[in-house]
């Protein structure tokens, strides 16, 4: 989705080189970007335009007639308690998932960074698979939390907690948050580790001589220097949790029980494909598109002015 | 303020078979400016970082003031360090960079401000206290890095090649300022460099390190005039001392069958003889010296040539006439004699 480019910027504000090519022919540059332009038009702009158009229409229950209703779909949405509840669910889900995956990834990255700095270089290579493995292991969560055969369900039961994400909304939310963060940790981890590695050792040493203990050093020197990485990851993670977690939710809770894990993206699907209310579904898509645009704007705005020290 | 005492200090890095520092004894007086000098990889930085507490000490003892600091954290040792890359905190302004160490030590706001004003005045950095390091030139960063050390008013300053990132002119200027600053503050300083000129000019006492061991310690001029080994002789001075495999027989220095100097008190036998380029006296009349080429330094000349098969560098004033065949006179009093095998001064 928005994950444009793997390395959007180096953690330290190195000046980016601008390479400018001058074309002699007037048409050549347009010819060269034509394929990209065509793909964008056919697979992006066209459906987006359709969605916008669709959001102004309303079909009758049998799909026989369609009429133009203006902004009524939007008004209905914003007055619908279900939609607003889904908004709230999305916010809770996003904050928890992004917080958990960023927090854990940072914790792991700091631990590994320390190890790499103190131990010999080959630890690095040993650790790469560990960084990648969680993504593969993500699927284990389903089995572990399965209400009838799951290991963790059983463990929780023996501790007196009756886990059932098919009945309890809270349990369901915890499950999707865990599963979604788990998948994202490795990605965040790699970025945090790269960011930590690019902070010169002498800065930490200077801070140590300046009387800052390890914790203070982290919060006053290391973490502020990581802030470009952290901000970038925050935007990426918000995007991920809002849009890329569809399959996770569909496979584990299907938005339930009730509406408890129906985030905005899932609601688009539910109302459109299950409820067949195409007008409302389209309006929801347009709102999501708007959110994506705002996030993208913030991200690029920030990256433009990324040198904040 | 305090002295620093090293006793049999050793350092072996984990995973490496040879120690980086192989047993160093050094007694640094309170207020002294000591320069550690030596070729790349001889263990200068390692030694300095052990004093700072940034590296563990494998064996031996380091005392700062009257406390053994072997197991103390860097912060507890009351030292300040100036790093080669300055290590300024990039996200903090100059003022915050200076105050960071003081705030961490819970100093009163008014006292911090007073010290920053004072330091800024000493180093003339008052105009850019609110700027971030990236908005400063190399020389200004260097000053801020020194300011961060001075503002702490520590027992000792440790410098690890602080001038090596500056261009030649600025380096010369900052060298003078450091010397001046030391005369004013009189804080015990340990300064690491591999630039022998920097070492000679700054040091109260010079420590020449070679391969993890102290080769010689002393006042710069003493080391220059009486190098304890061929290593020190070759390391100090530019151009370096001429060193030649020769023989002393009947009070004369014999090189390739020809007598170079006479009337010597030295014991007969094979030796390594040395003479500084500026001690050689060149005359224009044809003789033992074959001129290869000349380097003009403006005020003086460096004359490269041969005596027999031996390369020889001489330094002359502009009044000396040059020709392809010259006579080189090596005054006996200016000759240094070293053991032919061990290289130790005889
Ligand atoms: N962290 C380390 N781990 C292993 N060996 C090291 C480490 N740091 C330095 N060494 C080794 O210890 C020896 C001394 O290094 P040191 O950095 O003290 O040299 P130096 O005299 O400061 O040289 P330079 O003038 O190049 O800075 C070198 O052989 C170096 O390879
Ligand atoms: Mg060094």
XYZ file of C-alpha atoms and ligand atoms in Angstrom:
687
model
C 0.000 0.000 0.000
C 1.844 3.071 1.187
C 5.096 1.305 1.774
C 6.763 3.290 -0.953
C 10.431 2.342 -1.140
C 12.174 0.310 1.523
C 14.559 3.048 2.658
C 12.763 6.346 2.561
C 15.681 8.184 4.125
C 18.839 7.452 6.070
C 18.321 7.953 9.807
C 20.912 10.722 9.800
C 20.253 13.727 7.656
C 22.687 13.051 4.884
C 22.020 15.427 2.047
C 20.261 13.532 -0.697
C 21.844 13.921 -4.087
C 19.669 15.308 -6.800
C 20.371 13.722 -10.126
C 18.873 15.559 -13.028
C 18.795 14.228 -16.538
C 18.069 16.478 -19.457
C 16.248 14.948 -22.407
C 16.695 16.337 -25.876
C 13.491 14.967 -27.309
C 10.295 16.507 -26.009
C 8.316 13.255 -26.166
C 10.833 10.786 -24.815
C 10.247 11.503 -21.110
C 6.492 11.106 -21.560
C 7.004 7.890 -23.474
C 9.190 6.566 -20.662
C 6.650 7.224 -17.931
C 3.707 6.114 -20.074
C 3.568 2.489 -18.803
C 3.654 3.602 -15.181
C 1.051 6.224 -15.931
C -1.176 3.679 -17.662
C -0.988 1.278 -14.740
C -1.800 4.046 -12.301
C -4.726 5.179 -14.395
C -6.216 1.738 -15.006
C -5.707 0.197 -11.596
C -5.812 3.260 -9.380
C -7.453 6.374 -10.670
C -10.193 4.592 -12.595
C -11.476 2.431 -9.713
C -11.063 5.323 -7.341
C -13.159 7.488 -9.613
C -15.738 4.727 -9.831
C -15.873 4.484 -6.077
C -16.401 8.215 -5.767
C -19.177 8.087 -8.354
C -20.721 5.030 -6.726
C -20.764 6.778 -3.370
C -23.257 9.293 -4.742
C -25.649 6.555 -5.911
C -28.126 4.298 -4.221
C -29.364 0.936 -5.527
C -32.690 -0.505 -4.554
C -32.805 -3.779 -2.665
C -33.004 -5.952 -5.770
C -30.291 -4.154 -7.699
C -32.727 -3.211 -10.433
C -32.548 0.555 -10.382
C -29.937 3.079 -9.348
C -30.541 6.683 -8.485
C -28.355 9.652 -7.721
C -28.665 10.654 -4.070
C -25.883 13.201 -3.662
C -24.231 13.168 -0.236
C -26.962 11.145 1.397
C -24.752 8.039 1.730
C -22.205 10.082 3.655
C -24.787 11.716 5.892
C -26.270 8.334 6.693
C -22.828 6.943 7.508
C -21.853 9.732 9.824
C -25.155 9.349 11.656
C -24.862 5.599 11.922
C -23.828 4.458 15.410
C -22.413 1.285 13.884
C -20.087 3.208 11.631
C -18.937 5.454 14.470
C -18.395 2.365 16.619
C -16.269 0.915 13.841
C -14.266 4.127 13.839
C -13.659 3.725 17.538
C -12.738 0.070 17.105
C -10.261 1.069 14.420
C -8.640 3.677 16.636
C -8.305 1.242 19.547
C -7.017 -1.482 17.262
C -4.530 0.805 15.536
C -3.150 2.369 18.687
C -2.778 -1.005 20.411
C -1.238 -2.771 17.422
C 1.123 0.019 16.429
C 2.088 0.586 20.072
C 2.690 -3.083 20.767
C 4.608 -3.838 17.578
C 6.719 -0.675 17.746
C 7.400 -1.086 21.458
C 8.413 -4.722 21.238
C 10.446 -4.156 18.077
C 12.342 -1.313 19.722
C 12.982 -3.450 22.781
C 14.369 -6.288 20.656
C 16.393 -3.906 18.514
C 18.004 -2.292 21.555
C 18.881 -5.703 22.973
C 20.362 -6.922 19.705
C 22.174 -3.630 19.131
C 23.869 -4.010 22.506
C 24.815 -7.556 21.663
C 26.287 -6.593 18.302
C 28.260 -3.763 19.821
C 29.736 -5.887 22.553
C 30.102 -9.264 20.886
C 31.851 -10.192 17.692
C 30.443 -9.398 14.298
C 29.088 -12.774 13.372
C 26.257 -12.504 15.910
C 24.663 -10.248 13.349
C 24.315 -13.059 10.897
C 23.030 -15.463 13.499
C 20.321 -12.999 14.407
C 18.901 -12.239 10.997
C 16.790 -15.401 10.822
C 15.364 -14.553 14.239
C 14.296 -11.250 12.852
C 12.485 -12.808 9.949
C 11.014 -15.839 11.685
C 8.182 -14.052 13.541
C 6.452 -13.284 10.270
C 6.375 -16.965 9.447
C 5.358 -17.863 12.943
C 2.367 -15.515 12.793
C 0.116 -18.319 11.702
C 0.789 -20.130 14.973
C -1.392 -17.666 16.834
C -4.539 -19.171 15.359
C -3.645 -22.573 16.686
C -2.448 -21.347 20.030
C -5.624 -19.403 20.749
C -8.074 -21.837 19.269
C -10.880 -22.103 21.887
C -11.140 -25.878 21.607
C -7.578 -27.122 20.909
C -5.329 -24.077 21.502
C -2.388 -24.424 23.863
C -2.643 -20.891 25.205
C -6.384 -21.219 25.669
C -5.727 -24.260 27.772
C -3.002 -22.497 29.754
C -5.248 -19.512 30.408
C -8.021 -21.869 31.461
C -5.833 -23.548 34.053
C -5.015 -20.081 35.376
C -8.699 -19.468 35.740
C -9.313 -17.323 32.679
C -11.914 -18.646 30.291
C -10.540 -17.516 26.935
C -13.022 -17.433 24.136
C -12.577 -14.925 21.381
C -15.713 -16.224 19.700
C -17.816 -14.934 22.560
C -15.828 -12.159 24.222
C -15.235 -8.973 22.271
C -12.236 -8.079 24.427
C -10.654 -11.471 23.853
C -11.241 -11.111 20.137
C -9.633 -7.672 20.100
C -6.618 -8.968 22.056
C -6.280 -11.819 19.585
C -6.293 -9.635 16.472
C -3.985 -7.097 18.099
C -1.507 -9.842 19.035
C -1.644 -11.484 15.637
C -1.354 -8.228 13.732
C 1.501 -6.819 15.826
C 3.369 -10.089 15.695
C 3.536 -9.902 11.925
C 4.766 -6.334 11.962
C 7.457 -6.692 14.632
C 10.145 -8.066 12.327
C 9.728 -5.220 9.884
C 9.903 -2.594 12.627
C 12.773 -4.410 14.261
C 14.956 -4.226 11.169
C 14.393 -0.508 10.795
C 15.010 0.210 14.464
C 18.151 -1.901 14.425
C 19.472 -0.102 11.348
C 18.682 3.215 13.016
C 20.417 2.233 16.245
C 23.453 0.978 14.386
C 23.863 4.280 12.626
C 24.154 6.215 15.894
C 27.898 6.688 16.473
C 29.212 4.844 19.494
C 31.106 7.959 20.557
C 27.808 9.768 21.270
C 26.849 7.150 23.844
C 30.349 7.290 25.261
C 30.213 11.066 25.505
C 26.886 10.775 27.305
C 28.314 8.143 29.644
C 31.174 10.477 30.536
C 28.620 13.262 30.919
C 27.079 11.268 33.735
C 24.032 9.731 32.066
C 23.207 6.147 33.050
C 22.053 3.635 30.433
C 18.349 4.490 30.775
C 18.901 8.237 30.696
C 21.281 7.789 27.782
C 18.577 5.988 25.886
C 15.876 8.564 26.482
C 17.980 11.712 26.089
C 20.355 10.717 23.297
C 19.475 7.478 21.525
C 15.700 7.785 21.272
C 15.686 11.394 20.033
C 18.171 10.436 17.342
C 15.894 7.556 16.366
C 12.905 9.855 15.978
C 12.976 10.035 12.148
C 12.903 6.227 12.032
C 10.212 6.081 14.699
C 8.021 8.580 12.896
C 8.379 6.818 9.587
C 7.515 3.486 11.207
C 4.555 5.017 12.997
C 3.006 6.112 9.709
C 3.773 2.790 8.063
C 2.316 0.896 11.014
C -0.851 2.945 11.127
C -1.306 2.251 7.449
C -0.615 -1.405 7.997
C -3.064 -1.834 10.850
C -5.787 0.115 9.131
C -5.559 -1.550 5.739
C -3.320 -4.623 5.630
C -4.850 -6.480 8.541
C -7.991 -7.386 6.627
C -6.973 -10.976 6.006
C -5.857 -11.455 9.599
C -9.209 -10.297 10.903
C -11.158 -12.187 8.295
C -9.374 -15.420 9.108
C -9.473 -15.123 12.892
C -12.603 -13.299 14.033
C -14.396 -12.214 10.858
C -15.070 -8.896 12.524
C -16.910 -10.445 15.450
C -18.147 -11.265 17.873
C -20.825 -8.724 17.167
C -19.003 -5.697 15.809
C -16.118 -5.870 18.255
C -13.320 -6.321 15.695
C -14.958 -4.727 12.668
C -12.449 -2.085 11.677
C -13.247 0.374 8.891
C -11.716 -1.699 6.121
C -13.578 -4.768 7.247
C -16.817 -2.824 7.340
C -16.353 -1.752 3.723
C -16.164 -5.392 2.772
C -19.042 -6.421 5.017
C -21.450 -3.740 3.877
C -20.473 -4.047 0.230
C -20.145 -7.780 -0.309
C -22.303 -9.213 2.427
C -24.816 -6.407 2.881
C -24.781 -5.475 -0.814
C -25.165 -1.813 0.127
C -22.788 -0.657 -2.594
C -23.470 3.042 -2.159
C -22.586 3.045 1.521
C -19.593 0.773 0.947
C -18.303 3.126 -1.730
C -18.735 6.126 0.543
C -16.731 4.302 3.229
C -13.988 3.584 0.695
C -13.842 7.233 -0.206
C -13.481 8.194 3.457
C -10.669 5.637 3.812
C -9.049 7.045 0.717
C -9.165 10.434 2.352
C -7.455 9.044 5.462
C -4.737 7.464 3.332
C -4.203 10.753 1.558
C -3.844 12.645 4.826
C -1.380 10.065 6.172
C 0.623 10.159 2.962
C 0.661 13.916 3.050
C 1.927 13.931 6.638
C 4.570 11.369 5.767
C 5.907 13.210 2.744
C 5.648 16.569 4.404
C 7.699 15.212 7.237
C 10.250 13.484 5.033
C 10.722 16.705 3.090
C 11.676 18.455 6.302
C 13.191 15.425 7.934
C 16.349 17.179 9.144
C 14.994 18.319 12.434
C 18.369 18.688 14.125
C 42.451 18.652 39.659
C 44.452 15.521 40.066
C 47.346 13.470 38.857
C 46.950 10.177 37.027
C 49.025 7.115 37.782
C 49.188 4.019 35.596
C 50.835 0.874 36.951
C 51.534 -2.102 34.689
C 48.367 -1.397 32.717
C 47.538 -4.039 30.149
C 44.744 -4.466 27.666
C 43.844 -7.508 25.628
C 40.740 -7.114 23.503
C 38.411 -10.101 23.632
C 39.071 -12.402 20.706
C 42.510 -11.049 19.880
C 45.642 -12.976 20.771
C 48.089 -10.092 21.087
C 47.535 -7.437 23.742
C 46.951 -3.908 22.443
C 48.655 -2.436 25.520
C 51.374 -4.602 27.052
C 52.146 -3.118 30.440
C 52.415 0.645 30.755
C 53.729 2.534 33.777
C 53.208 6.260 33.748
C 52.998 8.911 36.433
C 51.216 12.051 35.282
C 51.578 15.016 37.609
C 48.738 17.309 38.591
C 48.445 20.049 35.972
C 50.763 18.381 33.521
C 50.114 18.217 29.774
C 51.152 14.752 28.626
C 51.044 13.757 24.980
C 50.858 10.125 23.904
C 52.332 9.762 20.474
C 53.086 6.818 18.252
C 52.290 5.225 14.922
C 48.804 4.022 14.035
C 47.696 0.981 16.002
C 50.284 1.332 18.771
C 47.573 1.514 21.454
C 47.300 5.243 22.153
C 43.523 5.385 21.967
C 43.199 2.172 23.909
C 45.280 3.586 26.743
C 43.318 6.837 26.793
C 39.992 5.018 26.743
C 41.086 2.889 29.675
C 41.780 6.067 31.638
C 38.346 7.342 30.613
C 36.655 4.103 31.632
C 35.388 3.344 28.146
C 37.460 0.147 27.975
C 37.964 -2.355 30.752
C 41.470 -2.790 32.142
C 42.795 -6.327 31.611
C 45.562 -6.006 34.215
C 47.268 -3.338 36.269
C 45.903 -0.305 38.056
C 44.846 3.220 37.164
C 44.682 5.865 39.868
C 43.127 9.306 39.304
C 43.749 11.686 42.197
C 43.887 9.299 45.132
C 41.261 6.835 43.928
C 41.798 3.555 42.124
C 39.354 3.854 39.246
C 39.681 0.399 37.673
C 36.053 -0.528 38.261
C 34.528 2.958 38.275
C 32.062 4.126 35.642
C 33.310 6.863 33.280
C 30.977 9.347 34.961
C 32.477 8.723 38.394
C 36.059 9.375 37.311
C 35.665 13.142 37.043
C 37.295 13.311 33.623
C 36.141 14.971 30.405
C 36.964 13.740 26.940
C 37.239 15.442 23.566
C 36.598 12.962 20.775
C 38.106 12.878 17.321
C 34.675 13.254 15.694
C 33.650 15.667 18.494
C 30.614 13.518 19.397
C 28.375 16.533 19.884
C 24.738 15.623 20.486
C 23.231 16.504 17.098
C 19.706 17.097 18.400
C 20.771 19.554 21.090
C 21.795 23.171 20.750
C 25.310 24.217 21.709
C 23.985 25.435 25.059
C 22.247 22.111 25.704
C 25.388 20.256 24.679
C 27.344 22.179 27.283
C 24.751 21.888 30.027
C 23.926 18.195 29.529
C 26.741 16.912 31.737
C 26.041 19.512 34.408
C 22.312 18.820 34.515
C 23.016 15.122 34.839
C 25.043 15.998 37.898
C 22.120 17.953 39.337
C 23.905 21.277 39.312
C 21.886 24.386 40.125
C 20.462 26.274 37.134
C 22.232 29.509 38.064
C 25.589 27.802 38.396
C 25.112 26.079 35.012
C 24.353 29.415 33.369
C 27.341 31.036 34.993
C 29.673 28.296 33.803
C 28.323 28.350 30.275
C 28.814 32.109 30.077
C 32.347 31.742 31.335
C 33.202 28.894 28.964
C 31.592 30.660 26.021
C 33.722 33.702 26.757
C 36.931 31.669 26.971
C 36.281 29.869 23.693
C 34.432 32.689 21.916
C 31.442 30.515 21.157
C 28.890 32.894 22.691
C 27.474 33.869 19.301
C 26.151 30.466 18.445
C 25.010 29.017 21.757
C 21.491 28.480 20.411
C 22.568 26.744 17.183
C 22.557 23.022 16.527
C 25.941 21.421 15.797
C 25.098 20.830 12.143
C 24.920 24.598 11.655
C 28.542 24.998 12.764
C 31.797 24.776 10.852
C 34.396 22.139 11.713
C 36.436 24.580 13.748
C 33.401 25.812 15.655
C 32.346 22.244 16.440
C 35.828 21.633 17.716
C 35.504 24.587 20.074
C 32.137 23.391 21.313
C 33.600 19.952 21.944
C 36.323 21.579 24.025
C 33.726 23.743 25.708
C 31.785 20.695 26.772
C 34.942 19.462 28.505
C 35.915 22.789 30.051
C 32.472 23.620 31.417
C 32.598 20.513 33.564
C 35.775 21.707 35.303
C 36.971 18.100 35.637
C 40.062 16.620 37.282
C 41.546 15.851 33.877
C 41.004 16.391 30.163
C 41.455 13.507 27.767
C 41.905 14.328 24.083
C 41.837 11.715 21.345
C 43.250 13.309 18.181
C 40.933 16.285 18.512
C 42.481 18.240 15.660
C 42.822 15.547 13.020
C 39.573 16.472 11.279
C 40.607 20.086 10.709
C 42.493 21.506 7.758
C 46.183 22.281 8.212
C 45.806 25.981 8.940
C 42.993 25.609 11.433
C 44.847 22.768 13.087
C 47.821 25.013 13.660
C 45.581 27.690 15.080
C 43.693 25.347 17.418
C 46.975 23.820 18.526
C 48.024 27.239 19.723
C 44.696 27.754 21.438
C 44.884 24.453 23.278
C 48.351 25.341 24.517
C 47.135 28.754 25.579
C 44.109 27.280 27.275
C 46.239 24.864 29.223
C 48.498 27.644 30.411
C 45.413 29.377 31.668
C 43.457 26.494 33.217
C 46.321 24.194 34.257
C 44.109 21.137 34.188
C 45.849 17.779 33.927
C 45.635 16.760 30.277
C 46.351 13.590 28.359
C 46.466 14.165 24.641
C 46.687 11.490 21.957
C 48.038 12.231 18.514
C 50.078 10.594 15.814
C 51.314 13.972 14.577
C 54.817 14.334 16.000
C 54.874 18.093 15.458
C 51.654 18.500 17.440
C 53.157 16.269 20.095
C 56.416 18.227 20.316
C 54.756 21.620 20.538
C 51.989 20.789 23.019
C 53.626 18.455 25.482
C 55.075 19.233 28.852
C 56.034 15.597 28.724
C 56.021 13.322 25.723
C 55.269 9.606 25.823
C 56.322 7.703 22.713
C 54.406 4.445 22.379
C 55.370 1.623 20.100
C 53.429 -1.582 19.692
C 51.692 -1.361 23.089
C 54.759 -0.388 25.095
C 56.320 2.882 26.165
C 59.417 3.508 24.102
C 60.518 6.681 25.917
C 59.117 9.357 28.229
C 60.495 12.834 28.726
C 60.443 16.505 27.862
C 60.036 16.970 24.101
C 63.449 18.559 23.664
C 65.161 15.825 25.676
C 63.557 13.189 23.491
C 64.584 15.077 20.411
C 68.156 15.522 21.535
C 68.633 12.186 23.251
C 66.304 9.610 21.670
C 66.502 6.358 23.610
C 66.144 4.172 20.535
C 66.212 4.237 16.768
C 62.401 4.143 16.882
C 62.141 7.410 18.788
C 64.957 8.882 16.718
C 63.118 8.096 13.510
C 59.718 9.106 14.833
C 60.431 12.582 16.166
C 61.530 15.318 13.811
C 60.639 16.091 10.231
C 62.491 15.294 8.104
C 63.471 12.304 10.215
C 66.938 11.606 11.575
C 69.314 9.901 9.128
C 70.062 6.403 10.405
C 72.872 4.318 8.942
C 74.465 0.941 9.527
C 78.089 1.832 10.142
C 81.190 0.877 12.061
C 83.294 2.677 14.598
C 87.009 1.946 14.223
C 89.897 3.843 15.813
C 87.667 6.724 16.803
C 86.281 7.189 13.316
C 82.839 6.488 11.855
C 83.318 4.215 8.862
C 80.599 3.924 6.215
C 81.280 1.766 3.161
C 85.015 1.931 3.744
C 85.207 5.715 4.011
C 85.633 7.688 7.215
C 82.732 10.080 7.767
C 83.705 11.585 11.078
C 86.688 11.316 13.349
C 87.808 11.949 16.903
C 84.960 9.882 18.399
C 84.869 8.525 21.931
C 82.519 5.706 20.933
C 83.425 2.049 21.442
C 84.653 0.306 18.310
C 82.289 -2.107 16.559
C 79.159 -2.206 14.458
C 76.589 0.453 15.333
C 73.568 2.244 13.962
C 74.629 5.848 13.713
C 72.194 8.733 13.436
C 72.404 12.379 12.594
C 69.669 15.011 12.279
C 69.360 16.627 8.831
C 69.981 20.086 10.267
C 73.234 18.898 11.873
C 74.844 17.950 8.574
C 77.061 20.700 7.157
C 77.098 20.828 3.385
C 79.764 22.602 1.378
C 79.712 23.193 -2.389
C 83.185 21.750 -3.037
C 83.057 18.275 -4.653
C 83.326 15.467 -2.128
C 81.480 12.549 -0.553
C 77.889 13.810 -1.073
C 75.956 13.231 -4.287
C 72.889 15.471 -4.584
C 69.663 13.863 -5.843
C 67.016 16.545 -5.485
C 66.064 19.557 -3.390
C 62.831 20.511 -1.619
C 62.357 24.233 -1.108
C 60.572 25.136 2.117
C 60.941 28.850 1.640
C 63.115 29.648 4.610
C 65.220 26.506 4.390
C 65.995 23.715 1.964
C 65.766 19.968 2.331
C 68.564 18.413 0.324
C 68.193 14.740 -0.598
C 71.309 12.870 -1.630
C 73.657 9.926 -1.062
C 76.907 9.305 0.722
C 78.193 6.165 -0.972
C 75.175 3.830 -0.995
C 73.612 5.501 2.069
C 70.643 7.838 1.546
C 71.166 11.073 3.398
C 68.879 14.055 4.007
C 70.320 17.412 4.958
C 68.662 20.681 5.848
C 70.486 23.861 4.806
C 69.901 27.574 4.823
C 69.440 29.488 1.581
C 72.988 30.856 1.683
C 74.513 27.417 1.077
C 75.430 27.010 -2.566
C 74.279 23.759 -4.141
C 75.944 21.582 -6.744
C 75.713 17.968 -7.872
C 78.838 16.935 -5.994
C 79.167 18.333 -2.499
C 80.976 17.690 0.725
C 78.981 16.649 3.777
C 80.561 17.137 7.150
C 79.111 15.165 10.073
C 80.190 16.837 13.342
C 81.127 14.160 15.849
C 79.204 15.860 18.675
C 75.956 15.648 16.713
C 76.143 11.916 16.097
C 73.864 9.471 17.925
C 74.927 5.872 18.377
C 72.532 2.974 18.758
C 73.060 -0.742 19.271
C 73.185 -2.378 15.842
C 70.731 -5.161 16.871
C 68.489 -3.812 19.608
C 68.374 -0.218 18.404
C 68.911 1.043 21.981
C 70.988 4.151 22.552
C 74.622 3.418 23.426
N 37.442 -2.818 19.934
C 38.557 -3.464 19.562
N 38.561 -4.804 19.457
C 39.675 -5.474 19.088
N 40.842 -4.898 18.818
C 40.926 -3.552 18.897
C 39.780 -2.771 19.278
N 40.144 -1.467 19.276
C 41.446 -1.447 18.915
N 41.921 -2.689 18.689
C 43.306 -3.051 18.310
O 44.167 -2.604 19.320
C 45.332 -2.022 18.757
C 45.519 -0.591 19.249
O 44.443 0.189 18.791
P 44.292 1.724 19.118
O 42.963 2.160 18.613
O 44.570 1.943 20.550
O 45.434 2.352 18.220
P 45.865 3.871 18.071
O 47.259 3.973 18.571
O 44.846 4.759 18.676
O 45.895 4.039 16.495
P 45.374 5.250 15.595
O 46.495 6.246 15.554
O 45.180 4.613 14.246
O 44.117 5.772 16.184
C 45.199 -2.118 17.255
O 45.928 -3.210 16.814
C 43.735 -2.354 17.047
O 43.509 -3.154 15.943
Mg 43.328 6.122 17.886
